[in-house]
């Protein structure tokens, strides 16, 4: 598949680094059926320039779906269909961030969002955090200090639900307090809600967007994890004036609604019941894989420290004292296993070297077990060497 897909297979390596879906889970047949149905249902309207905010039938279906998986549903005027969470973030940056602005981010956080934001030539800084995630009072203090020093804080970015890389979620009190801080300081929260529907134990916590009700939260959603990343399809919920500004972008005026054919096909994929069935299937698949990796890491990795993630795709593994995630990587790959070192998810290159991100989405349970066994041997070797 050279030149077709992003993923690069390295023979002999159990690669726990990729946050990609299981290829076998991607709904090629069902998507083909939905495409045929969408073309018959929408006719030529599927193939021309689409409505700026996205096609009405998708927005209606999304509203109904969000009413089920979140504490509140947006109004139609509060939804904008995007080319996925990454493209949504790119558009949000275009509206909110000017070169030289400060953008605060959770730490650790989704490493590739850092790249999208950094493309704007902004001053990226970590918000204060502890083991429970971002600290609202500390963030308020930091925003006020930056403000008094003459900086403009463009927004705060975070993944509060089944975060990448931690798998953890911000608790209800911090969610409320953070929304209050944003309202008091006039700061926008950019909530990346990509993993909401990949929940393995219970309903996901309510979104920051639903707490803010027309307030200072722009929420990014995606179909990349629930259906397929190749669709490059997602959405934003935000207050209607923000959605109007998105619709007003020259890029939309010129090209029409973002990714229109995929959007009308998704409307059909949703309305036909395929989406609900597919999400149930992948939730089960990834729950099984999470359990396989958790069990294997517990059994095979000496001194493993982690919280069992109750959603998302990642296990955030703490290393024994004295073992450094970056120094370990070359030896791990020689031993046939790979991962992403924790530093990749921090702005400060010195932070996070005591952690690894292990992804359980791509590989089958036996490969996950083999990867954990190899990793366990490499870590045990590093611990022994550190004690010499
Ligand atoms: C937190 C987070 N946001 C966004 C994305 C990318 O989303 P999309 O494929 O919709 O651009 C990912 C994918 O790994 C992610 O983990």
mmCIF file of C-alpha atoms and ligand atoms in Angstrom, residues 84-86 110 157 159 164 192 194-195 222 224-225, ligand 1:
data_model
loop_
_atom_site.group_PDB
_atom_site.id
_atom_site.type_symbol
_atom_site.label_atom_id
_atom_site.label_comp_id
_atom_site.label_asym_id
_atom_site.label_seq_id
_atom_site.Cartn_x
_atom_site.Cartn_y
_atom_site.Cartn_z
ATOM 1 C CA UNK A 84 -12.313 16.124 10.604
ATOM 2 C CA UNK A 85 -11.031 17.347 13.947
ATOM 3 C CA UNK A 86 -7.656 18.367 12.513
ATOM 4 C CA UNK A 110 -2.399 15.294 21.577
ATOM 5 C CA UNK A 157 -6.841 23.544 23.818
ATOM 6 C CA UNK A 159 -8.911 16.743 25.126
ATOM 7 C CA UNK A 164 -4.842 11.309 23.922
ATOM 8 C CA UNK A 192 -11.302 18.182 21.263
ATOM 9 C CA UNK A 194 -12.785 13.005 19.277
ATOM 10 C CA UNK A 195 -13.126 9.956 21.556
ATOM 11 C CA UNK A 222 -14.724 13.619 14.331
ATOM 12 C CA UNK A 224 -12.263 9.323 12.267
ATOM 13 C CA UNK A 225 -12.484 6.989 15.255
HETATM 14 C C1 LIG B 1 -7.313 13.964 20.225
HETATM 15 C C2 LIG B 1 -7.352 13.820 18.751
HETATM 16 N N1 LIG B 1 -7.841 14.811 18.000
HETATM 17 C C3 LIG B 1 -7.885 14.726 16.660
HETATM 18 C C4 LIG B 1 -7.432 13.603 16.011
HETATM 19 C C5 LIG B 1 -7.478 13.570 14.511
HETATM 20 O O1 LIG B 1 -8.793 13.645 14.114
HETATM 21 P P1 LIG B 1 -9.179 13.741 12.567
HETATM 22 O O2 LIG B 1 -8.671 12.471 11.939
HETATM 23 O O3 LIG B 1 -10.655 13.845 12.571
HETATM 24 O O4 LIG B 1 -8.501 14.931 12.020
HETATM 25 C C6 LIG B 1 -6.909 12.549 16.742
HETATM 26 C C7 LIG B 1 -6.398 11.355 16.053
HETATM 27 O O5 LIG B 1 -5.513 10.681 16.517
HETATM 28 C C8 LIG B 1 -6.863 12.662 18.145
HETATM 29 O O6 LIG B 1 -6.370 11.690 18.898
#
